[in-house]
CSV table of N, CA and C in Angstrom, one decimal:
chain,number,residue,atom,x,y,z
W,1,UNK,N,162.0,-106.5,73.5
W,1,UNK,CA,162.2,-107.0,72.0
W,1,UNK,C,163.7,-106.9,71.6
W,2,UNK,N,164.3,-108.0,71.1
W,2,UNK,CA,165.7,-108.1,70.9
W,2,UNK,C,166.1,-106.9,69.9
W,3,UNK,N,167.3,-106.8,70.0
W,3,UNK,CA,168.1,-105.8,69.0
W,3,UNK,C,168.2,-106.5,67.6
W,4,UNK,N,167.8,-105.7,66.5
W,4,UNK,CA,167.7,-106.2,65.2
W,4,UNK,C,169.0,-106.0,64.6
W,5,UNK,N,169.4,-106.9,63.8
W,5,UNK,CA,170.7,-106.8,63.0
W,5,UNK,C,170.6,-105.6,62.0
W,6,UNK,N,171.8,-105.4,61.6
W,6,UNK,CA,171.8,-104.2,60.4
W,6,UNK,C,171.1,-104.6,59.3
W,7,UNK,N,171.3,-105.9,58.8
W,7,UNK,CA,170.4,-106.4,57.5
W,7,UNK,C,169.1,-106.3,57.8
W,8,UNK,N,168.6,-106.7,59.0
W,8,UNK,CA,167.1,-106.8,59.3
W,8,UNK,C,166.7,-105.3,59.3
W,9,UNK,N,167.4,-104.3,59.9
W,9,UNK,CA,167.1,-102.9,60.0
W,9,UNK,C,166.9,-102.5,58.3
W,10,UNK,N,167.8,-102.7,57.5
W,10,UNK,CA,167.7,-102.4,56.4
W,10,UNK,C,166.5,-103.0,55.5
W,11,UNK,N,166.1,-104.2,55.8
W,11,UNK,CA,165.0,-104.8,55.1
W,11,UNK,C,163.7,-104.1,55.6
W,12,UNK,N,163.5,-103.8,57.0
W,12,UNK,CA,162.5,-103.2,57.5
W,12,UNK,C,162.3,-101.7,56.9
W,13,UNK,N,163.4,-101.2,56.8
W,13,UNK,CA,163.6,-99.7,56.2
W,13,UNK,C,163.1,-99.8,54.8
W,14,UNK,N,163.6,-100.8,53.9
W,14,UNK,CA,163.2,-100.9,52.6
W,14,UNK,C,161.6,-101.1,52.3
W,15,UNK,N,161.1,-101.9,53.3
W,15,UNK,CA,159.5,-102.0,53.3
W,15,UNK,C,158.8,-100.8,53.7
W,16,UNK,N,159.5,-100.1,54.7
W,16,UNK,CA,158.8,-98.7,55.1
W,16,UNK,C,158.8,-97.7,53.9
W,17,UNK,N,160.1,-97.8,53.3
W,17,UNK,CA,160.3,-96.9,52.2
W,17,UNK,C,159.3,-97.0,51.2
W,18,UNK,N,159.1,-98.3,50.7
W,18,UNK,CA,158.1,-98.6,49.7
W,18,UNK,C,156.8,-98.2,50.1
W,19,UNK,N,156.3,-98.6,51.4
W,19,UNK,CA,155.0,-98.1,51.9
W,19,UNK,C,154.8,-96.5,51.7
W,20,UNK,N,155.9,-95.9,52.3
W,20,UNK,CA,155.8,-94.4,52.3
W,20,UNK,C,155.7,-93.8,50.8
W,21,UNK,N,156.3,-94.5,49.8
W,21,UNK,CA,156.3,-94.0,48.4
W,21,UNK,C,155.0,-94.5,47.9
W,22,UNK,N,154.3,-95.7,48.0
W,22,UNK,CA,153.2,-96.2,47.5
W,22,UNK,C,151.9,-96.0,48.2
W,23,UNK,N,152.0,-96.1,49.5
W,23,UNK,CA,150.9,-96.1,50.3
W,23,UNK,C,150.9,-95.2,51.6
W,24,UNK,N,151.3,-93.9,51.5
W,24,UNK,CA,151.6,-93.2,52.8
W,24,UNK,C,150.5,-93.1,53.7
W,25,UNK,N,149.2,-93.3,53.3
W,25,UNK,CA,148.2,-93.4,54.0
W,25,UNK,C,148.1,-94.3,54.9
W,26,UNK,N,148.9,-95.5,54.9
W,26,UNK,CA,149.0,-96.5,55.8
W,26,UNK,C,149.6,-95.9,57.2
W,27,UNK,N,150.5,-95.1,57.1
W,27,UNK,CA,151.1,-94.5,58.2
W,27,UNK,C,150.0,-93.8,59.1
W,28,UNK,N,149.0,-93.3,58.7
W,28,UNK,CA,148.0,-92.5,59.3
W,28,UNK,C,147.2,-93.4,60.5
W,29,UNK,N,147.5,-95.0,60.4
W,29,UNK,CA,146.8,-95.7,61.5
W,29,UNK,C,147.8,-95.5,62.7
W,30,UNK,N,148.8,-95.0,62.8
W,30,UNK,CA,149.7,-94.7,63.9
W,30,UNK,C,149.5,-93.2,64.3
W,31,UNK,N,149.4,-93.0,65.7
W,31,UNK,CA,149.2,-91.6,66.1
W,31,UNK,C,150.4,-90.8,65.7
W,32,UNK,N,150.4,-89.4,65.7
W,32,UNK,CA,151.4,-88.7,65.0
W,32,UNK,C,152.7,-88.9,65.8
W,33,UNK,N,152.8,-89.2,67.1
W,33,UNK,CA,154.0,-89.2,67.9
W,33,UNK,C,154.7,-90.8,67.5
W,34,UNK,N,153.8,-91.6,67.2
W,34,UNK,CA,154.4,-93.0,66.7
W,34,UNK,C,155.0,-92.8,65.2
W,35,UNK,N,154.2,-91.9,64.4
W,35,UNK,CA,154.8,-91.7,63.0
W,35,UNK,C,156.2,-91.0,63.1
W,36,UNK,N,156.1,-90.0,64.1
W,36,UNK,CA,157.4,-89.4,64.2
W,36,UNK,C,158.6,-90.4,64.6
W,37,UNK,N,158.4,-91.3,65.5
W,37,UNK,CA,159.4,-92.3,65.9
W,37,UNK,C,159.8,-93.1,64.8
W,38,UNK,N,158.9,-93.6,63.9
W,38,UNK,CA,159.1,-94.5,62.8
W,38,UNK,C,159.9,-93.7,61.7
W,39,UNK,N,159.8,-92.3,61.6
W,39,UNK,CA,160.7,-91.5,60.7
W,39,UNK,C,161.9,-91.3,61.2
W,40,UNK,N,162.0,-91.0,62.6
W,40,UNK,CA,163.4,-90.7,63.3
W,40,UNK,C,164.1,-91.9,63.1
W,41,UNK,N,163.7,-93.2,63.4
W,41,UNK,CA,164.5,-94.3,63.4
W,41,UNK,C,164.8,-94.9,62.0
W,42,UNK,N,163.6,-95.0,61.2
W,42,UNK,CA,163.8,-95.8,60.0
W,42,UNK,C,164.0,-94.9,58.8
W,43,UNK,N,163.6,-93.7,58.9
W,43,UNK,CA,163.8,-92.6,57.8
W,43,UNK,C,163.2,-93.2,56.6
W,44,UNK,N,162.0,-93.4,56.3
W,44,UNK,CA,161.3,-94.0,55.2
W,44,UNK,C,161.0,-92.8,54.1
W,45,UNK,N,161.1,-91.5,54.5
W,45,UNK,CA,160.7,-90.7,53.6
W,45,UNK,C,162.2,-89.9,53.0
W,46,UNK,N,163.2,-90.5,53.4
W,46,UNK,CA,164.5,-89.9,52.9
W,46,UNK,C,165.2,-90.9,52.0
W,47,UNK,N,165.6,-90.5,51.0
W,47,UNK,CA,166.4,-91.2,49.8
W,47,UNK,C,167.9,-91.5,50.3
W,48,UNK,N,168.1,-92.4,51.1
W,48,UNK,CA,169.6,-92.5,51.7
W,48,UNK,C,170.1,-93.8,51.3
W,49,UNK,N,171.3,-94.1,51.2
W,49,UNK,CA,172.0,-95.3,51.0
W,49,UNK,C,172.1,-96.1,52.2
W,50,UNK,N,172.5,-97.4,52.2
W,50,UNK,CA,172.7,-98.3,53.2
W,50,UNK,C,173.7,-97.6,54.3
W,51,UNK,N,174.9,-97.2,53.8
W,51,UNK,CA,175.9,-96.7,54.9
W,51,UNK,C,175.3,-95.4,55.4
W,52,UNK,N,174.7,-94.6,54.8
W,52,UNK,CA,174.2,-93.3,55.5
W,52,UNK,C,173.1,-93.9,56.5
W,53,UNK,N,172.0,-94.8,56.1
W,53,UNK,CA,171.2,-95.2,57.1
W,53,UNK,C,171.8,-95.9,58.4
W,54,UNK,N,172.9,-96.8,58.1
W,54,UNK,CA,173.4,-97.4,59.2
W,54,UNK,C,174.1,-96.5,60.1
W,55,UNK,N,174.6,-95.4,59.5
W,55,UNK,CA,175.4,-94.2,60.4
W,55,UNK,C,174.2,-93.6,61.1
W,56,UNK,N,173.2,-93.2,60.6
W,56,UNK,CA,172.0,-92.5,61.2
W,56,UNK,C,171.6,-93.4,62.3
W,57,UNK,N,171.4,-94.7,62.0
W,57,UNK,CA,170.9,-95.5,63.0
W,57,UNK,C,171.8,-95.7,64.3
W,58,UNK,N,173.1,-95.8,63.9
W,58,UNK,CA,174.2,-95.9,65.1
W,58,UNK,C,174.1,-94.5,66.1
W,59,UNK,N,173.9,-93.3,65.4
W,59,UNK,CA,173.9,-92.3,66.1
W,59,UNK,C,172.6,-92.1,66.9
W,60,UNK,N,171.5,-92.6,66.3
W,60,UNK,CA,170.2,-92.5,67.0
W,60,UNK,C,170.4,-93.5,68.1
W,61,UNK,N,170.8,-94.8,68.1
W,61,UNK,CA,171.0,-95.6,69.0
W,61,UNK,C,171.7,-95.2,70.2
W,62,UNK,N,172.7,-94.4,70.0
W,62,UNK,CA,173.5,-93.7,71.0
W,62,UNK,C,172.6,-92.7,71.7
W,63,UNK,N,172.0,-91.8,70.8
W,63,UNK,CA,171.4,-90.5,71.6
W,63,UNK,C,169.9,-90.9,72.2
W,64,UNK,N,169.4,-91.9,71.5
W,64,UNK,CA,167.9,-92.2,72.1
W,64,UNK,C,167.8,-93.7,71.9
W,65,UNK,N,168.4,-94.5,72.9
W,65,UNK,CA,168.4,-96.0,72.9
W,65,UNK,C,167.0,-96.6,72.9
W,66,UNK,N,166.0,-95.9,73.4
W,66,UNK,CA,164.7,-96.6,73.5
W,66,UNK,C,164.0,-96.4,72.3
W,67,UNK,N,164.4,-95.7,71.2
W,67,UNK,CA,163.6,-95.3,70.0
W,67,UNK,C,163.6,-96.6,69.2
W,68,UNK,N,164.5,-97.5,69.2
W,68,UNK,CA,164.6,-98.6,68.2
W,68,UNK,C,163.5,-99.6,68.7
W,69,UNK,N,163.3,-99.8,69.9
W,69,UNK,CA,162.1,-100.6,70.3
W,69,UNK,C,160.8,-100.1,70.0
W,70,UNK,N,160.7,-98.7,70.3
W,70,UNK,CA,159.4,-98.0,70.0
W,70,UNK,C,159.0,-98.1,68.5
W,71,UNK,N,160.0,-97.7,67.7
W,71,UNK,CA,159.7,-97.7,66.1
W,71,UNK,C,159.5,-99.1,65.6
W,72,UNK,N,160.2,-100.1,66.4
W,72,UNK,CA,160.0,-101.5,65.8
W,72,UNK,C,158.5,-102.0,66.2
W,73,UNK,N,158.0,-101.4,67.3
W,73,UNK,CA,156.6,-102.0,67.5
W,73,UNK,C,155.6,-101.3,66.6
W,74,UNK,N,155.9,-100.1,66.3
W,74,UNK,CA,155.0,-99.3,65.2
W,74,UNK,C,155.2,-100.0,63.9
W,75,UNK,N,156.5,-100.5,63.6
W,75,UNK,CA,156.8,-101.2,62.3
W,75,UNK,C,156.0,-102.2,62.2
W,76,UNK,N,155.9,-103.1,63.3
W,76,UNK,CA,155.1,-104.4,63.3
W,76,UNK,C,153.8,-104.2,63.0
W,77,UNK,N,153.2,-103.2,63.6
W,77,UNK,CA,151.7,-102.9,63.4
W,77,UNK,C,151.4,-102.5,62.0
W,78,UNK,N,152.4,-101.6,61.5
W,78,UNK,CA,152.2,-101.4,60.0
W,78,UNK,C,152.3,-102.4,59.1
W,79,UNK,N,153.4,-103.3,59.2
W,79,UNK,CA,153.5,-104.4,58.5
W,79,UNK,C,152.3,-105.4,58.4
W,80,UNK,N,151.8,-105.6,59.6
W,80,UNK,CA,150.8,-106.5,59.9
W,80,UNK,C,149.4,-106.1,59.1
W,81,UNK,N,149.3,-104.7,59.2
W,81,UNK,CA,148.0,-104.0,58.5
W,81,UNK,C,148.3,-104.0,57.0
W,82,UNK,N,149.4,-103.6,56.7
W,82,UNK,CA,149.7,-103.7,55.3
W,82,UNK,C,149.5,-105.1,54.6
W,83,UNK,N,150.1,-106.2,55.2
W,83,UNK,CA,149.8,-107.4,54.6
W,83,UNK,C,148.2,-108.0,54.7
W,84,UNK,N,147.5,-107.5,55.7
W,84,UNK,CA,146.1,-108.0,55.6
W,84,UNK,C,145.4,-107.1,54.6
W,85,UNK,N,145.7,-105.9,54.4
W,85,UNK,CA,144.9,-105.2,53.4
W,85,UNK,C,145.4,-105.4,52.1
W,86,UNK,N,146.6,-105.7,51.9
W,86,UNK,CA,147.1,-106.0,50.6
W,86,UNK,C,146.7,-107.4,50.1
W,87,UNK,N,146.4,-108.5,51.0
W,87,UNK,CA,146.0,-109.6,50.7
W,87,UNK,C,144.4,-109.5,50.3
W,88,UNK,N,143.6,-108.5,50.8
W,88,UNK,CA,142.2,-108.5,50.4
W,88,UNK,C,142.2,-107.7,49.0
W,89,UNK,N,143.3,-106.6,48.8
W,89,UNK,CA,143.2,-105.7,47.7
W,89,UNK,C,143.8,-106.5,46.5
W,90,UNK,N,144.5,-107.5,46.7
W,90,UNK,CA,145.0,-108.4,45.6
W,90,UNK,C,145.8,-107.5,44.7
W,91,UNK,N,146.7,-106.7,45.3
W,91,UNK,CA,147.6,-105.7,44.5
W,91,UNK,C,147.1,-104.6,43.9
W,92,UNK,N,145.9,-104.3,44.0
W,92,UNK,CA,145.2,-103.0,43.3
W,92,UNK,C,145.2,-101.9,44.2
W,93,UNK,N,145.9,-100.8,44.0
W,93,UNK,CA,146.0,-99.7,44.8
W,93,UNK,C,144.7,-99.0,45.1
W,94,UNK,N,144.0,-98.8,44.2
W,94,UNK,CA,142.6,-98.2,44.6
W,94,UNK,C,141.8,-99.0,45.4
W,95,UNK,N,141.8,-100.4,45.4
W,95,UNK,CA,141.0,-101.2,46.3
W,95,UNK,C,141.9,-101.0,47.6
W,96,UNK,N,143.1,-101.1,47.7
W,96,UNK,CA,143.8,-100.9,48.9
W,96,UNK,C,143.4,-99.7,49.8
W,97,UNK,N,143.4,-98.6,49.2
W,97,UNK,CA,143.0,-97.4,49.5
W,97,UNK,C,141.7,-97.4,50.3
W,98,UNK,N,140.8,-97.9,49.3
W,98,UNK,CA,139.3,-98.1,49.8
W,98,UNK,C,139.1,-98.8,50.9
W,99,UNK,N,139.8,-100.0,51.1
W,99,UNK,CA,139.7,-100.7,52.2
W,99,UNK,C,140.4,-100.0,53.6
W,100,UNK,N,141.5,-99.4,53.2
W,100,UNK,CA,142.0,-98.7,54.4
W,100,UNK,C,141.1,-97.6,55.0
W,101,UNK,N,140.5,-96.8,54.0
W,101,UNK,CA,139.6,-95.9,54.4
W,101,UNK,C,138.4,-96.2,55.3
W,102,UNK,N,138.1,-97.6,55.1
W,102,UNK,CA,137.2,-98.1,55.9
W,102,UNK,C,137.5,-98.4,57.4
W,103,UNK,N,138.9,-98.5,57.8
W,103,UNK,CA,139.4,-98.7,58.9
W,103,UNK,C,139.3,-97.2,59.7
W,104,UNK,N,139.4,-96.1,59.1
W,104,UNK,CA,139.5,-94.8,59.7
W,104,UNK,C,138.0,-94.5,60.3
W,105,UNK,N,137.8,-94.3,61.5
W,105,UNK,CA,136.4,-94.0,62.0
W,105,UNK,C,135.8,-92.6,61.6
W,106,UNK,N,134.6,-92.6,61.4
W,106,UNK,CA,134.0,-91.3,60.9
W,106,UNK,C,133.6,-90.6,62.3
W,107,UNK,N,133.6,-89.4,62.2
W,107,UNK,CA,133.1,-88.5,63.2
W,107,UNK,C,131.8,-87.8,62.7
W,108,UNK,N,130.9,-87.7,63.6
W,108,UNK,CA,129.6,-87.0,63.4
W,108,UNK,C,129.9,-85.6,63.9
W,109,UNK,N,129.8,-84.7,62.9
W,109,UNK,CA,129.9,-83.1,63.5
W,109,UNK,C,128.6,-82.6,64.1
W,110,UNK,N,128.7,-81.9,65.0
W,110,UNK,CA,127.4,-81.4,65.6
W,110,UNK,C,126.7,-80.6,64.5
W,111,UNK,N,125.3,-80.9,64.6
W,111,UNK,CA,124.4,-80.2,63.7
W,111,UNK,C,124.6,-80.4,62.3
W,112,UNK,N,125.3,-81.5,62.0
W,112,UNK,CA,125.6,-81.8,60.6
W,112,UNK,C,125.1,-83.2,60.3
W,113,UNK,N,124.6,-83.5,59.0
W,113,UNK,CA,124.1,-84.9,58.6
W,113,UNK,C,125.3,-85.7,58.1
W,114,UNK,N,126.3,-85.2,57.6
W,114,UNK,CA,127.6,-85.7,57.2
W,114,UNK,C,128.5,-86.4,58.3
W,115,UNK,N,129.1,-87.5,58.0
W,115,UNK,CA,130.1,-88.0,58.8
W,115,UNK,C,131.5,-87.5,58.2
W,116,UNK,N,132.5,-87.3,59.0
W,116,UNK,CA,133.7,-86.9,58.3
W,116,UNK,C,134.9,-87.9,58.8
W,117,UNK,N,135.7,-88.2,58.0
W,117,UNK,CA,136.9,-89.0,58.2
W,117,UNK,C,138.2,-87.9,58.2
W,118,UNK,N,138.9,-88.2,59.2
W,118,UNK,CA,140.1,-87.4,59.5
W,118,UNK,C,141.3,-88.0,59.7
W,119,UNK,N,142.3,-88.1,59.1
W,119,UNK,CA,143.5,-88.9,59.4
W,119,UNK,C,144.7,-88.1,59.4
W,120,UNK,N,145.7,-88.2,60.3
W,120,UNK,CA,146.8,-87.3,60.2
W,120,UNK,C,148.0,-88.0,59.7
W,121,UNK,N,148.7,-87.4,58.8
W,121,UNK,CA,149.9,-87.8,58.2
W,121,UNK,C,151.0,-87.0,58.4
W,122,UNK,N,152.0,-87.5,59.2
W,122,UNK,CA,153.1,-86.6,59.5
W,122,UNK,C,154.2,-86.6,58.4
W,123,UNK,N,154.6,-85.5,58.0
W,123,UNK,CA,155.5,-85.1,56.8
W,123,UNK,C,156.8,-84.8,57.7
W,124,UNK,N,157.9,-85.7,57.6
W,124,UNK,CA,158.9,-85.2,58.5
W,124,UNK,C,159.6,-83.9,57.9
W,125,UNK,N,159.7,-83.7,56.6
W,125,UNK,CA,160.6,-82.7,56.1
W,125,UNK,C,159.4,-81.4,55.7
W,126,UNK,N,159.8,-80.3,56.3
W,126,UNK,CA,158.7,-79.3,56.1
W,126,UNK,C,158.6,-78.7,54.7
W,127,UNK,N,157.4,-78.3,54.2
W,127,UNK,CA,157.4,-77.8,53.0
W,127,UNK,C,157.7,-76.4,53.0
W,128,UNK,N,159.0,-75.9,52.6
W,128,UNK,CA,159.4,-74.5,53.0
W,128,UNK,C,158.7,-73.5,52.1
W,129,UNK,N,158.2,-73.8,50.9
W,129,UNK,CA,157.4,-72.8,50.2
W,129,UNK,C,156.0,-72.7,50.8
W,130,UNK,N,155.5,-73.5,51.4
W,130,UNK,CA,154.2,-73.5,52.0
W,130,UNK,C,154.4,-72.5,53.3
W,131,UNK,N,155.4,-72.9,54.2
W,131,UNK,CA,155.8,-72.2,55.2
W,131,UNK,C,156.2,-70.8,55.0
W,132,UNK,N,156.9,-70.6,54.0
W,132,UNK,CA,157.1,-69.1,53.5
W,132,UNK,C,155.9,-68.3,53.2
W,133,UNK,N,155.0,-68.9,52.5
W,133,UNK,CA,153.7,-68.3,52.1
W,133,UNK,C,153.0,-68.0,53.4
W,134,UNK,N,153.0,-68.9,54.4
W,134,UNK,CA,152.2,-68.7,55.5
W,134,UNK,C,152.8,-67.5,56.4
W,135,UNK,N,154.1,-67.6,56.5
W,135,UNK,CA,154.9,-66.4,57.2
W,135,UNK,C,154.5,-64.9,56.6
W,136,UNK,N,154.6,-64.9,55.1
W,136,UNK,CA,154.3,-63.8,54.5
W,136,UNK,C,152.8,-63.2,54.7
W,137,UNK,N,151.9,-64.4,54.7
W,137,UNK,CA,150.6,-63.9,55.0
W,137,UNK,C,150.4,-63.4,56.5
W,138,UNK,N,151.0,-64.1,57.4
W,138,UNK,CA,151.0,-63.7,58.8
W,138,UNK,C,151.5,-62.2,58.9
W,139,UNK,N,152.6,-61.9,58.2
W,139,UNK,CA,153.2,-60.6,58.2
W,139,UNK,C,152.1,-59.7,57.7
W,140,UNK,N,151.6,-59.9,56.8
W,140,UNK,CA,150.6,-59.0,56.1
W,140,UNK,C,149.4,-58.7,57.2
W,141,UNK,N,148.9,-59.7,57.8
W,141,UNK,CA,148.0,-59.6,58.8
W,141,UNK,C,148.4,-58.7,60.0
W,142,UNK,N,149.8,-58.9,60.4
W,142,UNK,CA,150.2,-58.2,61.4
W,142,UNK,C,150.3,-56.7,61.0
W,143,UNK,N,150.8,-56.4,59.7
W,143,UNK,CA,151.1,-55.0,59.3
W,143,UNK,C,149.7,-54.3,59.2
W,144,UNK,N,148.6,-55.0,58.7
W,144,UNK,CA,147.3,-54.5,58.5
W,144,UNK,C,146.8,-54.1,59.9
W,145,UNK,N,147.0,-54.9,60.9
W,145,UNK,CA,146.4,-54.6,62.3
W,145,UNK,C,147.4,-53.5,62.9
W,146,UNK,N,148.4,-53.4,62.7
W,146,UNK,CA,149.3,-52.2,63.2
W,146,UNK,C,149.0,-51.0,62.5
W,147,UNK,N,148.7,-50.9,61.2
W,147,UNK,CA,148.3,-49.7,60.6
W,147,UNK,C,146.9,-49.3,60.9
W,148,UNK,N,146.0,-50.2,61.1
W,148,UNK,CA,144.6,-49.9,61.8
W,148,UNK,C,144.8,-49.3,63.1
W,149,UNK,N,145.6,-49.9,64.0
W,149,UNK,CA,145.8,-49.4,65.2
W,149,UNK,C,146.4,-47.9,65.4
W,150,UNK,N,147.2,-47.7,64.6
W,150,UNK,CA,147.9,-46.3,64.4
W,150,UNK,C,147.1,-45.2,64.0
């Protein structure tokens, strides 16, 4: 896959940014490692200007030269899927999500009549509040076990 120009990179990133803000569920069609690649190269979840993006791209190309091709393949898959679903949904967000959900395979749980759909969405920036709450809860559990053992 040939190297893309800066203007093409920015256009691809703009489309991914819009998808991230309007239809983040679209990213779940990719396995988590591919989502990480898209986020590392195109940074769709970050509100950055063109100069910042191009500088991040320059550094990424230097430190991880294969990432551009990997992320571009995932971009092509996302764009193709987006256009196919959007043409069926005719611009309606609810219909878009309903069509997309039909693409996620359902799993039959053992001894259950229900089928479950699970999709993984990578969030590149951690939720620090949620992480802090988890660490506090973990500390409480550890303290409770230590006090029982003593």
